[in-house]
Structure formats: structure tokens, C-alpha cells
PDB file of C-alpha atoms in Angstrom:
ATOM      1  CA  UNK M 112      25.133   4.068  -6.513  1.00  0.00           C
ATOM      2  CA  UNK M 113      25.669   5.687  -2.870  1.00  0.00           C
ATOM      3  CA  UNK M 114      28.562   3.774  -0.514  1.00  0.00           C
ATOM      4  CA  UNK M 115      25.422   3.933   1.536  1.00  0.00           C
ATOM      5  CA  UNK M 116      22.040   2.415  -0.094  1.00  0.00           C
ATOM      6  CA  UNK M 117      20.071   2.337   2.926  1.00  0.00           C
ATOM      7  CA  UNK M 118      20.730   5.707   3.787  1.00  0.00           C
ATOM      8  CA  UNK M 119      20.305   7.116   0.261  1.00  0.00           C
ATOM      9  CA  UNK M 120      16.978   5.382  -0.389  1.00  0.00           C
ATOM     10  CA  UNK M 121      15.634   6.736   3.117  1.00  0.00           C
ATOM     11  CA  UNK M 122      16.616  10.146   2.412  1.00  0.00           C
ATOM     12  CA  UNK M 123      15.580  10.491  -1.234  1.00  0.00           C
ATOM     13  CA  UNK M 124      12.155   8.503  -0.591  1.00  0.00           C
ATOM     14  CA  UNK M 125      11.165  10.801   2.909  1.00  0.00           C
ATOM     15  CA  UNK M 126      12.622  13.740   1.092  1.00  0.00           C
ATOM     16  CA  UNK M 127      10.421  13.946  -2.197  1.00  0.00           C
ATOM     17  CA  UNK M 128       8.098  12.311  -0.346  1.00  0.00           C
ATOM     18  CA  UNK M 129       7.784  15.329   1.738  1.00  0.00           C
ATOM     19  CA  UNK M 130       8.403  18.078  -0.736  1.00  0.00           C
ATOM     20  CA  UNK M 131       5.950  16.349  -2.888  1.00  0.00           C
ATOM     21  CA  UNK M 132       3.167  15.716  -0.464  1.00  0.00           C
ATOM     22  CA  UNK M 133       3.647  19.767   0.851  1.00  0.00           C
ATOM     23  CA  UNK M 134       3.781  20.531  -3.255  1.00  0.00           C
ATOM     24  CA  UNK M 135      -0.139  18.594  -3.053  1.00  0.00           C
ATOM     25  CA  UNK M 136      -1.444  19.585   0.016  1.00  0.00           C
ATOM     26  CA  UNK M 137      -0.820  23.541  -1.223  1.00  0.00           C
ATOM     27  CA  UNK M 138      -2.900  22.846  -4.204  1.00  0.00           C
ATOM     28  CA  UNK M 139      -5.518  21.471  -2.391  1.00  0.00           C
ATOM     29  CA  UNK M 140      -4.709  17.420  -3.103  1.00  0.00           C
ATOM     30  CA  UNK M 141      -4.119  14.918  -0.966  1.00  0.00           C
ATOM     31  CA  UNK M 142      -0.667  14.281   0.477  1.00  0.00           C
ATOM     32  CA  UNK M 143      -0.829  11.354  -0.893  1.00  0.00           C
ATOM     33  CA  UNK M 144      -1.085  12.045  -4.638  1.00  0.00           C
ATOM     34  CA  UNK M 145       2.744  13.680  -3.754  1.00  0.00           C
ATOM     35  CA  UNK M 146       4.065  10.757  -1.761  1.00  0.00           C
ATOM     36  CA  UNK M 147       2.988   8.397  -5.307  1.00  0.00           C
ATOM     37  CA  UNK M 148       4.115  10.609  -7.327  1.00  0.00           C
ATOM     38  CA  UNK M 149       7.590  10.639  -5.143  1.00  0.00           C
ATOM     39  CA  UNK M 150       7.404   6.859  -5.234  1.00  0.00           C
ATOM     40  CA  UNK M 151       7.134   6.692  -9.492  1.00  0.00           C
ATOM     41  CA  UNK M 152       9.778   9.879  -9.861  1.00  0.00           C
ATOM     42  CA  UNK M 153      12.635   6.951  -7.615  1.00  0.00           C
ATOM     43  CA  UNK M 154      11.182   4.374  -9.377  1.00  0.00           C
ATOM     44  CA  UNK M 155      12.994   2.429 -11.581  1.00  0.00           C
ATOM     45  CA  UNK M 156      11.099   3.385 -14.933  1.00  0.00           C
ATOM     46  CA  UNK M 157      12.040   6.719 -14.453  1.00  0.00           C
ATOM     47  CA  UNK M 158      15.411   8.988 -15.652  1.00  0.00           C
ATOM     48  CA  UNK M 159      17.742  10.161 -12.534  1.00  0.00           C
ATOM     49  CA  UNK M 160      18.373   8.950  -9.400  1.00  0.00           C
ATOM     50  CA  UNK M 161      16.847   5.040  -8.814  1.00  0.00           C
ATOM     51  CA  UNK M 162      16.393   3.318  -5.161  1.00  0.00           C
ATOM     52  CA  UNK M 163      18.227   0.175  -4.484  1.00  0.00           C
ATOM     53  CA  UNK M 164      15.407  -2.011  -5.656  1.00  0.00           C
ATOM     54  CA  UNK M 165      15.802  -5.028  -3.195  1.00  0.00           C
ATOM     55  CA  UNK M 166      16.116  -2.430  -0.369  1.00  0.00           C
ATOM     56  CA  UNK M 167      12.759  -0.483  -1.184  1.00  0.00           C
ATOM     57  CA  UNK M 168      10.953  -3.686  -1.301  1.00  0.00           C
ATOM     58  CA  UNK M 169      11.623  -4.871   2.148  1.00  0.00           C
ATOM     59  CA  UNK M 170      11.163  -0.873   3.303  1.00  0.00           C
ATOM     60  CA  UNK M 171       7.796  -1.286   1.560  1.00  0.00           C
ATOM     61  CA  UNK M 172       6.724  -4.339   3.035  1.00  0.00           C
ATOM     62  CA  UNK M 173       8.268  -2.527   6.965  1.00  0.00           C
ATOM     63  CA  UNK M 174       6.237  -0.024   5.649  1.00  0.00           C
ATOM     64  CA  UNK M 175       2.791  -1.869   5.458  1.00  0.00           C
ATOM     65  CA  UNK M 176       3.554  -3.847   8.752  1.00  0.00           C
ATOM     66  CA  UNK M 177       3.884  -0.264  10.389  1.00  0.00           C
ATOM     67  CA  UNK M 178       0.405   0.668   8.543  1.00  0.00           C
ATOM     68  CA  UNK M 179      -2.079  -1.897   9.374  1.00  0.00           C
ATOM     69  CA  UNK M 180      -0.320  -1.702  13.136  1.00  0.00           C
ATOM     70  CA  UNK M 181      -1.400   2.211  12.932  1.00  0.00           C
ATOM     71  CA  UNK M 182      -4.925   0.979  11.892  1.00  0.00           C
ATOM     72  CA  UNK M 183      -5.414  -1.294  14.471  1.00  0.00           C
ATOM     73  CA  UNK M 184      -4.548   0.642  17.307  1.00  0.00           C
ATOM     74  CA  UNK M 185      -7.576   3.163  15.984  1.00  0.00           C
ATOM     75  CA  UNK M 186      -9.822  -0.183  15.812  1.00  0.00           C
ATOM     76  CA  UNK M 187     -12.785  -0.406  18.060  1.00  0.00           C
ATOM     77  CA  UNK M 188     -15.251  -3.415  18.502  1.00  0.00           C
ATOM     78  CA  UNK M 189     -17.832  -0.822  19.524  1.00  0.00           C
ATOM     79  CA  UNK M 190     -18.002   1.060  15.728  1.00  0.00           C
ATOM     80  CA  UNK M 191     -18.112  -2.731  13.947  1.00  0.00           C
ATOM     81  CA  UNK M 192     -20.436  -3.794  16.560  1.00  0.00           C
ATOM     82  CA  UNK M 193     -22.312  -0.859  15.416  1.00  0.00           C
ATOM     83  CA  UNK M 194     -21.961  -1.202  11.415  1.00  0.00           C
ATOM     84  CA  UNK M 195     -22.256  -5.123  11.872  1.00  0.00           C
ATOM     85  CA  UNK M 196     -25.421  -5.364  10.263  1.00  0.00           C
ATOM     86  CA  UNK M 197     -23.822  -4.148   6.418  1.00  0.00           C
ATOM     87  CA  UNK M 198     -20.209  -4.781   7.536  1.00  0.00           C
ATOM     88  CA  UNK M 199     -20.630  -8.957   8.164  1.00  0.00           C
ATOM     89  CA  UNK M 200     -22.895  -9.955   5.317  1.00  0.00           C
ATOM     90  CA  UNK M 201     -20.740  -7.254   2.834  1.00  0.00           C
ATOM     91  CA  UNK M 202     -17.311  -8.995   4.037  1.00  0.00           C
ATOM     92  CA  UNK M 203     -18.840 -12.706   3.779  1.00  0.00           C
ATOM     93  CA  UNK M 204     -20.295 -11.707   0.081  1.00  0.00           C
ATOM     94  CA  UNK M 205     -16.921 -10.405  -0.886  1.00  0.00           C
ATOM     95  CA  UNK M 206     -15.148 -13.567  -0.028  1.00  0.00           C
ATOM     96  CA  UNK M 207     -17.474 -15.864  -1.572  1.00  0.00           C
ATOM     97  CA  UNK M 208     -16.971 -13.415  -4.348  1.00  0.00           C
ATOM     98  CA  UNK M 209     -13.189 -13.142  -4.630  1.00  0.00           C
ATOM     99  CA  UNK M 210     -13.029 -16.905  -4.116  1.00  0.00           C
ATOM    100  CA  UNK M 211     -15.200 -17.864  -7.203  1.00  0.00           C
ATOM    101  CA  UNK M 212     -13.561 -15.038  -9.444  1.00  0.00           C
ATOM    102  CA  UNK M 213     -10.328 -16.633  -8.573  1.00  0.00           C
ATOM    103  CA  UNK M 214     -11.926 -20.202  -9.011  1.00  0.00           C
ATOM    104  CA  UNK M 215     -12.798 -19.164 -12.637  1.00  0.00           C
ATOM    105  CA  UNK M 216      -9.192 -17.357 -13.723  1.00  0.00           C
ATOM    106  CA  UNK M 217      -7.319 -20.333 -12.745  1.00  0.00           C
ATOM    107  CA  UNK M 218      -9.991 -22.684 -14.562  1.00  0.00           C
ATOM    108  CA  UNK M 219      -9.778 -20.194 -17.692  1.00  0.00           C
ATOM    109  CA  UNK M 220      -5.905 -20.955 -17.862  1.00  0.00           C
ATOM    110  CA  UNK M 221      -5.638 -24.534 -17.107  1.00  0.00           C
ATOM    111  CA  UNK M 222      -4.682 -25.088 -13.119  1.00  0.00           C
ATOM    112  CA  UNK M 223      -6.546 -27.500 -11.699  1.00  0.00           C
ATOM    113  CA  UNK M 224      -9.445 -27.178  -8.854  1.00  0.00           C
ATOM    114  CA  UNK M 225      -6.597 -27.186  -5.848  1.00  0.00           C
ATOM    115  CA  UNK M 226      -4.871 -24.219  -7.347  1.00  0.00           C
ATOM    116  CA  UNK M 227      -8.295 -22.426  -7.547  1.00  0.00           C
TER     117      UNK M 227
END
């Protein structure tokens, strides 16, 4: 491993990240496909060179933080006031959803009603 993990993880993620997403976009893919292919060819399951695993994880979770920050500076109350109609009932149904699909999984394995 590098003298340097934080530096070496930063410039081998960005880099295939960035020859990979270019390699994508030029064959008409998303960028992303490239940036998770990137992600799995650093990964540890892989041959070659491997990211300091404890480092990548808090990059990754810096990573989302900076995402859903990007998102909601493009959020407007004016489109969801406009989409409220499907958006509130859809979100409402998917939580009542999600809640009693994770009611039943803990049920099937034994936790009690709390844990649910």
C-alpha cells in the first residue's frame, strides 16, 4: 500500500472514474455505467490495485452528503406543488408499504414487534 492512502484512493478512484466514464459516454452509455465499473475494477473482489477500504467508505458516505446537497439546491416547492396530486399519496403508499414488508421479514425470522 501507498505511504499515502488518501491520496492514492483519490487519484485511482477520480482517475478510472474518469477514463471510464469518457470510455462510456463515447459508446453512447451513461457516464455512469464507467464510474461503477471504476468503482468494482478498485474494489476489493477484484485482482490489482485495491482502495484502503475504511478510507473509501467514509469518501463514499462524503460522497452521498455532497449528492443529496446537489439535489436539493435543484429542489423547488413549485414542481412538487405541481406533481402533488401522484407525488403525496405515491410517497404515503410506499411507506405504509416498506413499513409492513419490513414488519413481515423481521416476524419471518423471529424479532419481536419493536424490532419490526
Amino acid at each position: 500500500m501507498p505511504q499515502a492512502p488518501l491520496i492514492a484512493t483519490l487519484v485511482a478512484g477520480l482517475g478510472l472514474a474518469f477514463i471510464l466514464g469518457t470510455l462510456a459516454n463515447r459508446l453512447r452509455l451513461s457516464p455512469l455505467v464507467g464510474y461503477l465499473v471504476a468503482g468494482v475494477l478498485i474494489g476489493p473482489f477484484t485482482p490489482g490495485f485495491v482502495a484502503d477500504q475504511a478510507l473509501a467508505r467514509q469518501l463514499a458516505e462524503l460522497g452521498v452528503i455532497l449528492l443529496m446537497f446537489g439535489i436539493g439546491l435543484h429542489f423547488s416547492l413549485n414542481d412538487l406543488l405541481s406533481v402533488r396530486r401522484i407525488a403525496l399519496p405515491g410517497a404515503v403508499g410506499q411507506m405504509a408499504l416498506v413499513t409492513m414488508l419490513g414488519l413481515l421479514v423481521t416476524q419471518a425470522i423471529g424479532w419481536p414487534i419493536g424490532a419490526g
